[in-house]
Tab-separated table of C-alpha atoms in Angstrom:
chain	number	residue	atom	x	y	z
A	1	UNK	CA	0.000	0.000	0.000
A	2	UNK	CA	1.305	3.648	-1.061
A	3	UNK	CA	2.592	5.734	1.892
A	4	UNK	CA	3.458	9.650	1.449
A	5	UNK	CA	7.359	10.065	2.195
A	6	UNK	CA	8.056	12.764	5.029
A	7	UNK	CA	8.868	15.185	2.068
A	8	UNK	CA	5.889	14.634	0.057
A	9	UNK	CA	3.483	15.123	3.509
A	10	UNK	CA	5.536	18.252	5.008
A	11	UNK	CA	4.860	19.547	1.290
A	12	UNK	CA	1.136	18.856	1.407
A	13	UNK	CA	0.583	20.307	4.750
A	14	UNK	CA	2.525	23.806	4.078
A	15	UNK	CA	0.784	23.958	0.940
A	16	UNK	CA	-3.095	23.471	3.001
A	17	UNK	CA	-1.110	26.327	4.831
A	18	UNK	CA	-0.433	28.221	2.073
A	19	UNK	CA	-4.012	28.143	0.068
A	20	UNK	CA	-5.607	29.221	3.990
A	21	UNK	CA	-3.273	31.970	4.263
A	22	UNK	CA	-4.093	35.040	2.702
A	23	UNK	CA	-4.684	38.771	2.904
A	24	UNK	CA	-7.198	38.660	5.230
A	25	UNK	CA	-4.971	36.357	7.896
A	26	UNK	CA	-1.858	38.721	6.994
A	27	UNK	CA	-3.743	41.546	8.333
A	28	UNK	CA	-6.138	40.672	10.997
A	29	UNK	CA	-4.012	39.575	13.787
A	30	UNK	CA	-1.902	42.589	13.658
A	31	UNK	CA	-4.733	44.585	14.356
A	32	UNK	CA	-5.435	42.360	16.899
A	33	UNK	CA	-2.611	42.842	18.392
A	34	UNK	CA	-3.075	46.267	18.149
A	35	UNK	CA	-6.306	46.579	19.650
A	36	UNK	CA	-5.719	43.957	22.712
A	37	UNK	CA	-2.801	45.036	23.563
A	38	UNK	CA	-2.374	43.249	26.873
A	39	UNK	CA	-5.140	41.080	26.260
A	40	UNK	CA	-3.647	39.812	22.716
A	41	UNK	CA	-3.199	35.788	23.845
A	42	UNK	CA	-6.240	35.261	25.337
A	43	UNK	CA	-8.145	36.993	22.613
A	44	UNK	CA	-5.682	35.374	20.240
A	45	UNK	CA	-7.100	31.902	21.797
A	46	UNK	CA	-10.271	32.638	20.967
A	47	UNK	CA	-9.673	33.864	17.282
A	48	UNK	CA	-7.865	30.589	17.037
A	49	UNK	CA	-10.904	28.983	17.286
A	50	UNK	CA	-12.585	30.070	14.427
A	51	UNK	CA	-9.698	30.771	12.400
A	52	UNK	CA	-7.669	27.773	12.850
A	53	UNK	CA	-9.775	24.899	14.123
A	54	UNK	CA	-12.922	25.303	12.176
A	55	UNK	CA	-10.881	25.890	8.800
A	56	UNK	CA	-8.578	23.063	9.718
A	57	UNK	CA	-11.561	20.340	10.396
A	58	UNK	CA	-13.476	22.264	7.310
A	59	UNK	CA	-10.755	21.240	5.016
A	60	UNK	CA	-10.839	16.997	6.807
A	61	UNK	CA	-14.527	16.623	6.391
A	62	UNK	CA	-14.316	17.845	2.809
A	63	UNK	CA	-11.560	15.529	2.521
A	64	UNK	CA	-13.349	12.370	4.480
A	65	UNK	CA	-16.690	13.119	2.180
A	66	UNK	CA	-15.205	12.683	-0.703
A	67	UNK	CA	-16.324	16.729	-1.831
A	68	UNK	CA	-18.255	19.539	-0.967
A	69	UNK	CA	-20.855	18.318	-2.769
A	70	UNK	CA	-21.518	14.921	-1.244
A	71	UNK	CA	-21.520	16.883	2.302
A	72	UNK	CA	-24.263	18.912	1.465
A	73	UNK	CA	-26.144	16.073	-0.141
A	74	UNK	CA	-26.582	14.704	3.250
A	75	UNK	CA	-29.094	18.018	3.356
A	76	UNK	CA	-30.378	17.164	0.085
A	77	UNK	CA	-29.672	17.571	-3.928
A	78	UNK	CA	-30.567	20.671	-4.763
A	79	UNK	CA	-29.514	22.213	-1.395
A	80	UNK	CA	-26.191	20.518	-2.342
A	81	UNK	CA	-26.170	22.205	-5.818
A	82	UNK	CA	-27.001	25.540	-5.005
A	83	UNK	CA	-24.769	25.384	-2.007
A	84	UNK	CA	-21.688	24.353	-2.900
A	85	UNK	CA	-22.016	26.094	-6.157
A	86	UNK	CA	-22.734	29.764	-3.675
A	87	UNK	CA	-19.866	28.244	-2.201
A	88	UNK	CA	-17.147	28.360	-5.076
A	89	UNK	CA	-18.984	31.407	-6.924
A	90	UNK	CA	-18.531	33.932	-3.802
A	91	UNK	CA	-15.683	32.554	-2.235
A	92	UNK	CA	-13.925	32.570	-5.784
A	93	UNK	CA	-14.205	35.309	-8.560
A	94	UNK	CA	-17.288	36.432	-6.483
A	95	UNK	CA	-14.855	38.127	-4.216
A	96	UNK	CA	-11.886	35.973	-2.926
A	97	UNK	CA	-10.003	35.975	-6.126
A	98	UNK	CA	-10.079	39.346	-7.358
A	99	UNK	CA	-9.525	40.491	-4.003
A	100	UNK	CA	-6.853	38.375	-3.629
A	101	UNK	CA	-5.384	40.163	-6.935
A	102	UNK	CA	-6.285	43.544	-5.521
A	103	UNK	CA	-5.992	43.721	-1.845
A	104	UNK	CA	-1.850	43.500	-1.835
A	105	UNK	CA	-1.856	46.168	-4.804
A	106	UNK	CA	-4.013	48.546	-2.334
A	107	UNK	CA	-2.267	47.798	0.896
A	108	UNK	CA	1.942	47.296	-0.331
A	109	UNK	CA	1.967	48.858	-3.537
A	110	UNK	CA	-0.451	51.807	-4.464
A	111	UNK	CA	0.598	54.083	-1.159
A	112	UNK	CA	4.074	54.322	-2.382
A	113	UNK	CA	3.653	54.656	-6.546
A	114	UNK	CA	4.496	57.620	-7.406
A	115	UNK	CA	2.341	60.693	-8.113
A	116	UNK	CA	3.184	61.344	-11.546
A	117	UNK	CA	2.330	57.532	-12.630
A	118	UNK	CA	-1.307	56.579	-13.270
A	119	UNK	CA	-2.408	53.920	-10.074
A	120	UNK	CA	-4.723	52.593	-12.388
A	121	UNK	CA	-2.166	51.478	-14.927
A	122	UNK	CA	0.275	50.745	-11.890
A	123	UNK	CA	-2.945	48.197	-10.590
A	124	UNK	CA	-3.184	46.870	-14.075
A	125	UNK	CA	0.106	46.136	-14.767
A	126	UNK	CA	0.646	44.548	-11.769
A	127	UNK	CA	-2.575	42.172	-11.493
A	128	UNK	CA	-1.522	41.574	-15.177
A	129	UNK	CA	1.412	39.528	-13.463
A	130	UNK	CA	-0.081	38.118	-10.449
A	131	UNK	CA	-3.056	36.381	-12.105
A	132	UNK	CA	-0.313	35.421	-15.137
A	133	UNK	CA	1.577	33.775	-12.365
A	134	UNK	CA	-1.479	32.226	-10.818
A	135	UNK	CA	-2.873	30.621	-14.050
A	136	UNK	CA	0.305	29.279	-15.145
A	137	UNK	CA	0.381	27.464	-11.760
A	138	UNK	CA	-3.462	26.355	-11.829
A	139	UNK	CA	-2.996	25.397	-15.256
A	140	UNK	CA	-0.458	22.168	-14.187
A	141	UNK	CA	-2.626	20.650	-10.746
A	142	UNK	CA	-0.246	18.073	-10.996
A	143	UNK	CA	2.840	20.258	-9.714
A	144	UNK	CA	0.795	22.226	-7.104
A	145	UNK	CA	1.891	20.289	-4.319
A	146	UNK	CA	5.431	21.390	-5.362
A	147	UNK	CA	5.280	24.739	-6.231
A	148	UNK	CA	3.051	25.830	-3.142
A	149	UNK	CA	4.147	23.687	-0.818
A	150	UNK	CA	7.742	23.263	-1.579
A	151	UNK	CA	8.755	27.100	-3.057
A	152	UNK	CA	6.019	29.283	-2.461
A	153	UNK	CA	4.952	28.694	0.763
A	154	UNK	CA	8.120	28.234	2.701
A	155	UNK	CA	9.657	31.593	0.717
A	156	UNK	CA	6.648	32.892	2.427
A	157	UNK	CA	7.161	31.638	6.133
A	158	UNK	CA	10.889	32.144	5.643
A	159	UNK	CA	10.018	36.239	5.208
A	160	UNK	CA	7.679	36.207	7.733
A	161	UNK	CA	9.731	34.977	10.429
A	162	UNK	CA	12.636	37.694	9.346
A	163	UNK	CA	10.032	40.457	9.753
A	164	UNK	CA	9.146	38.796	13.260
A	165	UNK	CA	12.821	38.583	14.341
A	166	UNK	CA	13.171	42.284	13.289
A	167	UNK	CA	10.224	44.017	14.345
A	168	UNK	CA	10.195	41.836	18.080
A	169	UNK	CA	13.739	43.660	18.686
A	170	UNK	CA	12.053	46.719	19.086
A	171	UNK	CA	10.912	48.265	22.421
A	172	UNK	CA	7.984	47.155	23.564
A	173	UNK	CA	5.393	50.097	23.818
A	174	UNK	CA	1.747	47.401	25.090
A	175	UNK	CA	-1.187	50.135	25.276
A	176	UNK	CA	-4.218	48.324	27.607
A	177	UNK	CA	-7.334	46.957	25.666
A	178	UNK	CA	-8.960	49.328	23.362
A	179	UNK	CA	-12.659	49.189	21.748
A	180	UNK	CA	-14.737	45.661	22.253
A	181	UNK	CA	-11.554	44.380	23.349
A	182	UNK	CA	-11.349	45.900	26.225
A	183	UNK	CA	-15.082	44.686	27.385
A	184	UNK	CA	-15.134	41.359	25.811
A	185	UNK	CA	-11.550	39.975	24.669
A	186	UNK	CA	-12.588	36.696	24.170
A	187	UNK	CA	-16.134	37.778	22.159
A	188	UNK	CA	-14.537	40.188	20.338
A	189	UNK	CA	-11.031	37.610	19.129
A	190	UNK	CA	-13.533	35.000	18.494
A	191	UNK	CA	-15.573	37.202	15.977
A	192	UNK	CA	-12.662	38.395	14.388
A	193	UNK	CA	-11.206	35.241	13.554
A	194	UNK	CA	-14.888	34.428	12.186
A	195	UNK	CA	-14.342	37.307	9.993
A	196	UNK	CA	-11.027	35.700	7.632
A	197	UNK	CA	-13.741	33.603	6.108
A	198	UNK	CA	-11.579	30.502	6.350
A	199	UNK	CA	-13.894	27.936	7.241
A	200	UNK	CA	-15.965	28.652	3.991
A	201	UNK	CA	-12.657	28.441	2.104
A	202	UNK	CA	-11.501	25.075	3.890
A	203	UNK	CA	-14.705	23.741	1.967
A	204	UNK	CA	-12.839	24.604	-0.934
A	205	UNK	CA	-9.732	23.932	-0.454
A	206	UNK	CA	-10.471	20.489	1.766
A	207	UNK	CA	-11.411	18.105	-1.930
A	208	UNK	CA	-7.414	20.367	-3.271
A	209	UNK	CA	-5.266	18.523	-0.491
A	210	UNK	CA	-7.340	14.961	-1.066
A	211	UNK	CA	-6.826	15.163	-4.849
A	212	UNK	CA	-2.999	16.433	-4.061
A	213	UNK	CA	-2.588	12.904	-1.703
A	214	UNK	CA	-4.131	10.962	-4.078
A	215	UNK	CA	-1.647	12.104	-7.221
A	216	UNK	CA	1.572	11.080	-4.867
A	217	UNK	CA	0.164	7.639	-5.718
A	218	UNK	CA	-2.330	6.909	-2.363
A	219	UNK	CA	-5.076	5.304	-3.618
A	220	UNK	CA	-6.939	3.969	-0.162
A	221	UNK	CA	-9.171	5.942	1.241
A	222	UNK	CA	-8.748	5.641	4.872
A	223	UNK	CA	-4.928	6.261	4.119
A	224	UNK	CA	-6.198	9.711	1.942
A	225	UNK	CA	-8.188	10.566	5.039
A	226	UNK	CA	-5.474	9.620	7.734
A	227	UNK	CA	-2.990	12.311	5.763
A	228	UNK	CA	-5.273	14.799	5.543
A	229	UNK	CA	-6.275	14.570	9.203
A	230	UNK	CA	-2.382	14.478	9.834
A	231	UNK	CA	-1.600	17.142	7.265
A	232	UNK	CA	-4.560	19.581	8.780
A	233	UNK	CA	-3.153	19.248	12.321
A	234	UNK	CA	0.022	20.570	10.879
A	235	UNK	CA	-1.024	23.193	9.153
A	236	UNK	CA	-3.454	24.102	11.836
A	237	UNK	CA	-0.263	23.887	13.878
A	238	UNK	CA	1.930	26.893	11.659
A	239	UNK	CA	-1.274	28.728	11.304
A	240	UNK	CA	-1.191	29.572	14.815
A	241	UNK	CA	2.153	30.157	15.296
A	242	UNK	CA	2.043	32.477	12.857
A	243	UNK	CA	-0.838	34.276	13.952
A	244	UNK	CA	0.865	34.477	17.252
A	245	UNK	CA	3.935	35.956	15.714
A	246	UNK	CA	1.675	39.190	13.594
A	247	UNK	CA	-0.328	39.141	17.096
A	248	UNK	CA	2.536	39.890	18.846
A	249	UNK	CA	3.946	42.555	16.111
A	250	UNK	CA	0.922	44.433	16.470
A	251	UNK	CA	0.785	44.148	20.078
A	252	UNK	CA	4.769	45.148	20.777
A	253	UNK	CA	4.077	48.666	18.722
A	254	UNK	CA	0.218	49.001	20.451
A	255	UNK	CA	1.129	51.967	22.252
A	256	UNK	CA	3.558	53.557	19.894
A	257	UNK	CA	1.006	52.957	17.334
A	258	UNK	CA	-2.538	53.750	18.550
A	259	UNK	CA	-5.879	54.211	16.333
A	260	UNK	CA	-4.562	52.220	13.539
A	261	UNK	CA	-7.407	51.432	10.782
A	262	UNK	CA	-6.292	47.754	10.073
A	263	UNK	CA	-3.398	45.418	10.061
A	264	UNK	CA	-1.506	46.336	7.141
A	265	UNK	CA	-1.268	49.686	8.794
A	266	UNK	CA	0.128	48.494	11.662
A	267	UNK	CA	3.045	46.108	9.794
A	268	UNK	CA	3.929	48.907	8.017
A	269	UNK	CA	4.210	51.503	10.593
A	270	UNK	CA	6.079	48.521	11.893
A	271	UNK	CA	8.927	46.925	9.449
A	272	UNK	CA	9.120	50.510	8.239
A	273	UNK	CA	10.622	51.488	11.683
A	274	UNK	CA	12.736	48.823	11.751
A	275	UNK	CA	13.606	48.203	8.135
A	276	UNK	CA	12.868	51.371	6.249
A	277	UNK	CA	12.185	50.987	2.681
A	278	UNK	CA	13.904	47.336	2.355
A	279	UNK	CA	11.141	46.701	4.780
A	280	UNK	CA	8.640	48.037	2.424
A	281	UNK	CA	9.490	46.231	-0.349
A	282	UNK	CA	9.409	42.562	2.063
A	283	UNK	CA	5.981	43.710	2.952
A	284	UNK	CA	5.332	44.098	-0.718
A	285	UNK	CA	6.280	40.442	-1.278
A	286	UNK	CA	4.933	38.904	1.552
A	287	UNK	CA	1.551	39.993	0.664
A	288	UNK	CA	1.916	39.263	-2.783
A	289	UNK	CA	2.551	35.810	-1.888
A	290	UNK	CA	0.025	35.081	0.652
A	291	UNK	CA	-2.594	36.129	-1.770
A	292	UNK	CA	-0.594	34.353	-4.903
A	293	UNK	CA	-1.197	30.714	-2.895
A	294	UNK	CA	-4.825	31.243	-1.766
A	295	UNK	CA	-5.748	32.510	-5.322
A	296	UNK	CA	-4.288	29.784	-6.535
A	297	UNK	CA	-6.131	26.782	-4.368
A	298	UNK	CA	-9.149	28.871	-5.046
A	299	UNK	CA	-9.131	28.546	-9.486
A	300	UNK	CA	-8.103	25.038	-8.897
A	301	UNK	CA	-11.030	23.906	-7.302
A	302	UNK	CA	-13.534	26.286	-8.604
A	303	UNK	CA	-11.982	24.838	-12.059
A	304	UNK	CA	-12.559	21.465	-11.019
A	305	UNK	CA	-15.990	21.450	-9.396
A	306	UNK	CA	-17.174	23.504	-12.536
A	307	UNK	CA	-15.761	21.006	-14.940
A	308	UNK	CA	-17.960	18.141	-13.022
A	309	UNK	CA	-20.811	20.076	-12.451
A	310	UNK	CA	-21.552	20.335	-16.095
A	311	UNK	CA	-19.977	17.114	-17.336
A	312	UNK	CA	-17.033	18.320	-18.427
A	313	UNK	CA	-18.361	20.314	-21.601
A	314	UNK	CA	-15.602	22.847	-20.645
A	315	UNK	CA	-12.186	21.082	-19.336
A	316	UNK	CA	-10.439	22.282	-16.535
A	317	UNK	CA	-7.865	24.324	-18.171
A	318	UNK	CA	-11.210	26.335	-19.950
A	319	UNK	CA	-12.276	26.595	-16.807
A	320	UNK	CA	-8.885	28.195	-15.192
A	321	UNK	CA	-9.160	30.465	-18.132
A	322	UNK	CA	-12.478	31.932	-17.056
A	323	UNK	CA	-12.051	32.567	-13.645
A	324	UNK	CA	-8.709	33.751	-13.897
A	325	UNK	CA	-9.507	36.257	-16.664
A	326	UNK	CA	-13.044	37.435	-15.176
A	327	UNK	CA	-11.121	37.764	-11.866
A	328	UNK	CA	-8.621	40.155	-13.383
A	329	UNK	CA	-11.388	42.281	-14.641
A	330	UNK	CA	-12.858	42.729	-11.620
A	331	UNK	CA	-9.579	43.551	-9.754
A	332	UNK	CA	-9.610	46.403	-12.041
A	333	UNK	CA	-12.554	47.552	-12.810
A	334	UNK	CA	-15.758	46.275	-11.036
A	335	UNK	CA	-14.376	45.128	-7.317
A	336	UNK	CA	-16.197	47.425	-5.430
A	337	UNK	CA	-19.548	46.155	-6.863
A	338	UNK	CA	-18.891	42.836	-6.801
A	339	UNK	CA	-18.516	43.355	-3.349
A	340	UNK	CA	-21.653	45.010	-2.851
A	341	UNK	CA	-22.805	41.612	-3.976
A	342	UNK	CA	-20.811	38.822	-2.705
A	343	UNK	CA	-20.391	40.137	0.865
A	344	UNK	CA	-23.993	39.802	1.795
A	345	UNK	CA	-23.893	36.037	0.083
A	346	UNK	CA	-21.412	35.198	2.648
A	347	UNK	CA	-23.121	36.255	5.510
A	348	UNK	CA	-25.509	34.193	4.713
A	349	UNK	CA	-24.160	30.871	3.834
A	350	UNK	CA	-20.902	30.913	5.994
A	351	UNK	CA	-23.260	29.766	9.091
A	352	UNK	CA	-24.429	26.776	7.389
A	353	UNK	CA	-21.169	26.077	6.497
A	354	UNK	CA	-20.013	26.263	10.111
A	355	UNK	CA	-22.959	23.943	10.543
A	356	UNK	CA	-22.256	21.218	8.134
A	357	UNK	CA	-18.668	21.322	9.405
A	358	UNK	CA	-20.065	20.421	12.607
A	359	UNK	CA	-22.239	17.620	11.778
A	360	UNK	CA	-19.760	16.410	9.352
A	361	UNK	CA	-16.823	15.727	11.854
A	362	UNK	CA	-18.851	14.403	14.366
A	363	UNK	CA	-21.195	12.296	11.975
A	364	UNK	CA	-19.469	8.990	12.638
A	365	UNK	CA	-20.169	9.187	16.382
A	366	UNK	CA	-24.012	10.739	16.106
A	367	UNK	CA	-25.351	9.219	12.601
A	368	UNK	CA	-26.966	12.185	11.832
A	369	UNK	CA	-30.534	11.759	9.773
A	370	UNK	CA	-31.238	13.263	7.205
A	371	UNK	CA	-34.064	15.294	9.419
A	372	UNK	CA	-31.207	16.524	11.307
A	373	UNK	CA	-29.337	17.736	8.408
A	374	UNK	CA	-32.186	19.271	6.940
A	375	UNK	CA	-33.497	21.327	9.946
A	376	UNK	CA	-29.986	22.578	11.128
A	377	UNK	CA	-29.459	23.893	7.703
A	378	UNK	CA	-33.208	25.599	7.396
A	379	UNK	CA	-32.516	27.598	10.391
A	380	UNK	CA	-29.016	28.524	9.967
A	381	UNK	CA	-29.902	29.796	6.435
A	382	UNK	CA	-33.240	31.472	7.138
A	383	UNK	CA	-31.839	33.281	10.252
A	384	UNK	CA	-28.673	34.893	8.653
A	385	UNK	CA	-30.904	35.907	5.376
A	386	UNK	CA	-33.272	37.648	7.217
A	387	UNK	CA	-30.289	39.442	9.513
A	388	UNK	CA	-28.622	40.199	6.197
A	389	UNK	CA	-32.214	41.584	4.622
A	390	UNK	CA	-32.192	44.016	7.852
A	391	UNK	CA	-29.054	45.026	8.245
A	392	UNK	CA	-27.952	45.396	4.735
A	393	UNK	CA	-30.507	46.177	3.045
A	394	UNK	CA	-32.802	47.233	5.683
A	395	UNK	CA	-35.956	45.189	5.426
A	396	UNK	CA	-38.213	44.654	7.998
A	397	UNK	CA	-40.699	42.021	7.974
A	398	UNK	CA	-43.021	43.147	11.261
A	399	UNK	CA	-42.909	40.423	14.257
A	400	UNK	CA	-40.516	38.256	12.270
A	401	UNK	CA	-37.878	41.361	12.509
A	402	UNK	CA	-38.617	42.240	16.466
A	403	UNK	CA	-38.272	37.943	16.891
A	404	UNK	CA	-34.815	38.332	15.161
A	405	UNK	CA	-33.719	41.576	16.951
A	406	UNK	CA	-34.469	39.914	20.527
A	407	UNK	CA	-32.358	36.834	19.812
A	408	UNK	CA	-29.186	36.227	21.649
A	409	UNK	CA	-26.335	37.205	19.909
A	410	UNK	CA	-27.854	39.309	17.514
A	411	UNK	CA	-25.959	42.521	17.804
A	412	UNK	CA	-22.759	40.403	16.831
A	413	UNK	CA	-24.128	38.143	13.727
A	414	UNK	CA	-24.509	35.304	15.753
A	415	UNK	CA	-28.398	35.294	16.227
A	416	UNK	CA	-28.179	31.982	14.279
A	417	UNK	CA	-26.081	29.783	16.528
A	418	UNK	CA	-28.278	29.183	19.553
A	419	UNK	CA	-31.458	28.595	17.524
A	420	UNK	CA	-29.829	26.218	15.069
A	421	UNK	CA	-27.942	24.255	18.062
A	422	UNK	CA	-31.214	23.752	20.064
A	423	UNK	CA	-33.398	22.538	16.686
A	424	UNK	CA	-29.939	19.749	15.696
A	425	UNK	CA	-30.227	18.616	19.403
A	426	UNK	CA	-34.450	18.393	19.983
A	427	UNK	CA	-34.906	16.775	15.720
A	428	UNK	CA	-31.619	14.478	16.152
A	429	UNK	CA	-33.184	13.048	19.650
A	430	UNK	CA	-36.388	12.663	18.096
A	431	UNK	CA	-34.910	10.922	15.259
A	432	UNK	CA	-33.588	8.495	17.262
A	433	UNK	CA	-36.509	7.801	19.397
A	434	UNK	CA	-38.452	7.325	15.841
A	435	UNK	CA	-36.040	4.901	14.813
A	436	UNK	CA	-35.615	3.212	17.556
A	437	UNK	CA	-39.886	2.804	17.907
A	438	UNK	CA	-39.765	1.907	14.085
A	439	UNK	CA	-37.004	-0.947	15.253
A	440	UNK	CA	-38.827	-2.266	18.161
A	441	UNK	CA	-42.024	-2.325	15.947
A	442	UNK	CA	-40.341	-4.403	13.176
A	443	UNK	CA	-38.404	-6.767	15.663
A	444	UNK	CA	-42.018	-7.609	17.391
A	445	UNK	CA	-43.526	-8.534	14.067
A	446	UNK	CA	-40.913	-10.901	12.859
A	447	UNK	CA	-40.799	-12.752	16.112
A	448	UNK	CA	-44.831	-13.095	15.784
């Protein structure tokens, strides 16, 4: 039976690594940091858990499933079509891979380009390269595993660490707690780490490292699972240590630094006191890379699930094409809309995602039916919708609204969780009693 060599499973876990981290987990534990101040590791904790753990067993129950797809089937077919095709639209060119192109233009690049040269050229020229770059890695899936997880990645974690080692020399200036983080560190790191959007990627990204295990030559399927168990626990593992190390950055300089908007802010006030320009420039490249990997996890399997979902009429490499050139487009020209868009789709189906994750892990030990499944999704979608019809948009629909409004959590997104826990736990007990009557019942008629 085919094993994965140390190399080959060190290489698949920095590359799960390297499609997780992006822009968003560059930049929102500095602020962190920034904000706690002496309260960054216990809030850090908390962010952990919805930034590490839930995109980390995300990814494994993609993996163990077999798909996205065959997850959310356990809800039903067309909830598992429309699902996991909101999934890879709004997660992909819906928002995470033109931003991906974007967001390390905006935050390294355009505040230094000069006035006299047009920043709208300067953003084309550059996302020109990136997606270039991206497309000519997407376009070979069968040297991923070595290109992210043996050059990309690393030259990634290799910079990150020197920025660390610099920018941890410095004095340390910690400011007390600031904002929510000063009434609720724990609420408030939890939330944030909700906000990377990870766990909805993992669902991505999960059938990527499966497919990846599977090309070294593992053909089993409790051996594909056992890696990617192993592989997530590793990656899991540098996640947080990196997150601890941009925590800490941001929390060193809290004091020196106070009222910063948002992480990027903070490394660059940061490696540009310790660095100058050179440390400008390793900013540059560090956020250019985190965003090259995740973009690049995200066309692969947006290209794949496409290519399946309508029976391969388009190939893959059609389907790289696509994404990658509607994704540039929007970088440029139409971001801000799409995110008008795409942002309120999230809301609403990254609870249910969170939900399925849930179930999905812990499947083997409940046995879930298909009631379950059903109800936990109904209310985790219907609750988020209407929070996102009110609060976005704001529509009020009478009693419905003033029920929403009075639910726990509310004022911090999370008016979904409590409902949808109680409904899993009162139509998975009655599920079981059902069976078990329908059981009994049978057993007494074959013995008459």
């Amino acid at each position: 039976m085919k094993k994965l060599s140390r190399s080959q499973f060190l290489q698949v876990s920095i590359m799960l690594f390297g499609l997780f981290f992006g822009a968003g987990n560059l930049i929102f534990p500095p602020l962190l940091g920034n904000q706690a101040g002496s309260a960054t590791y216990i809030s850090l904790l908390a962010f952990s858990v919805t930034a590490v753990l839930f995109p980390v067993v995300g990814a494994i129950v993609v993996g163990k499933t077999n798909g996205l797809t065959k997850l959310a089937n356990r809800v039903g077919p067309v909830f598992s079509v429309v699902f996991t095709t909101a999934i890879y639209l709004s997660i992909g060119p819906g928002l995470g891979i033109p931003r991906a192109g974007s967001v390390p233009f905006e935050m390294a690049i355009a505040p230094y380009v000069p006035e006299t040269f047009s920043l709208g050229l300067a953003r084309f020229l550059y996302t020109l390269v990136f997606f270039a770059i991206a497309m000519a890695i997407c376009l070979k899936p069968n040297k991923l595993v070595k290109r992210i997880g043996k050059y990309l990645t690393p030259t990634l974690l290799v910079l990150i660490l020197i920025m660390f080692i610099r920018v941890v020399t410095m004095s340390r200036n910690v400011s007390l707690p600031t904002g929510d983080y000063a009434t609720g560190p724990v609420t408030k790191g939890f939330l944030a780490g909700y906000d990377t959007m990870d766990a909805v990627a993992a669902l991505n990204f999960g059938f990527v490292i499966a497919q990846a295990i599977r090309r070294f030559g593992v053909t089993d399927e409790k051996e594909v699972t056992k890696y990617e168990v192993k592989a997530g626990a590793l990656a899991g593992v540098v996640l947080f240590v990196v997150y601890a190390m941009l925590a800490t950055i941001g929390m060193i300089g809290s004091q020196k630094f106070p009222g910063l908007e948002n992480g990027a802010q903070v490394l660059t006030e940061s490696i540009k006191l310790v660095l100058g320009n050179f440390g400008l420039v390793l900013l540059a490249v560090i956020f250019t890379l985190a965003c090259l990997t995740t973009c690049v996890g995200l066309i692969t399997s947006g290209g794949e699930y496409f290519e399946e979902l309508f029976n391969h009429r388009l190939s893959y490499r059609n389907w790289v094409f696509i994404w990658t050139l509607f994704s540039f487009l929007m970088a440029n020209f139409g971001l801000n809309r799409l995110l008008a868009f795409s942002v309120p789709l999230l809301q609403i189906i990254y609870p249910v995602a969170l939900v399925l994750i849930v179930m999905g892990i812990s499947h083997d030990y409940v046995d879930y039916s298909n009631a379950s499944y059903v109800a936990a999704a109904f209310v985790s979608v219907v609750l988020p919708l209407h929070e996102v019809l009110n609060k976005t948009f704001n529509l009020r629909l009478g009693v419905l609204t003033d029920a929403l409004v009075s639910l726990p959590l509310y004022v911090e997104g999370l008016s979904w969780l409590l409902p949808t826990l109680v409904v899993l736990v009162l139509v998975t007990l009655v599920s079981k009693v059902v069976e078990n009557s329908r059981q009994t019942s049978v057993a007494r008629t074959a013995n008459n």
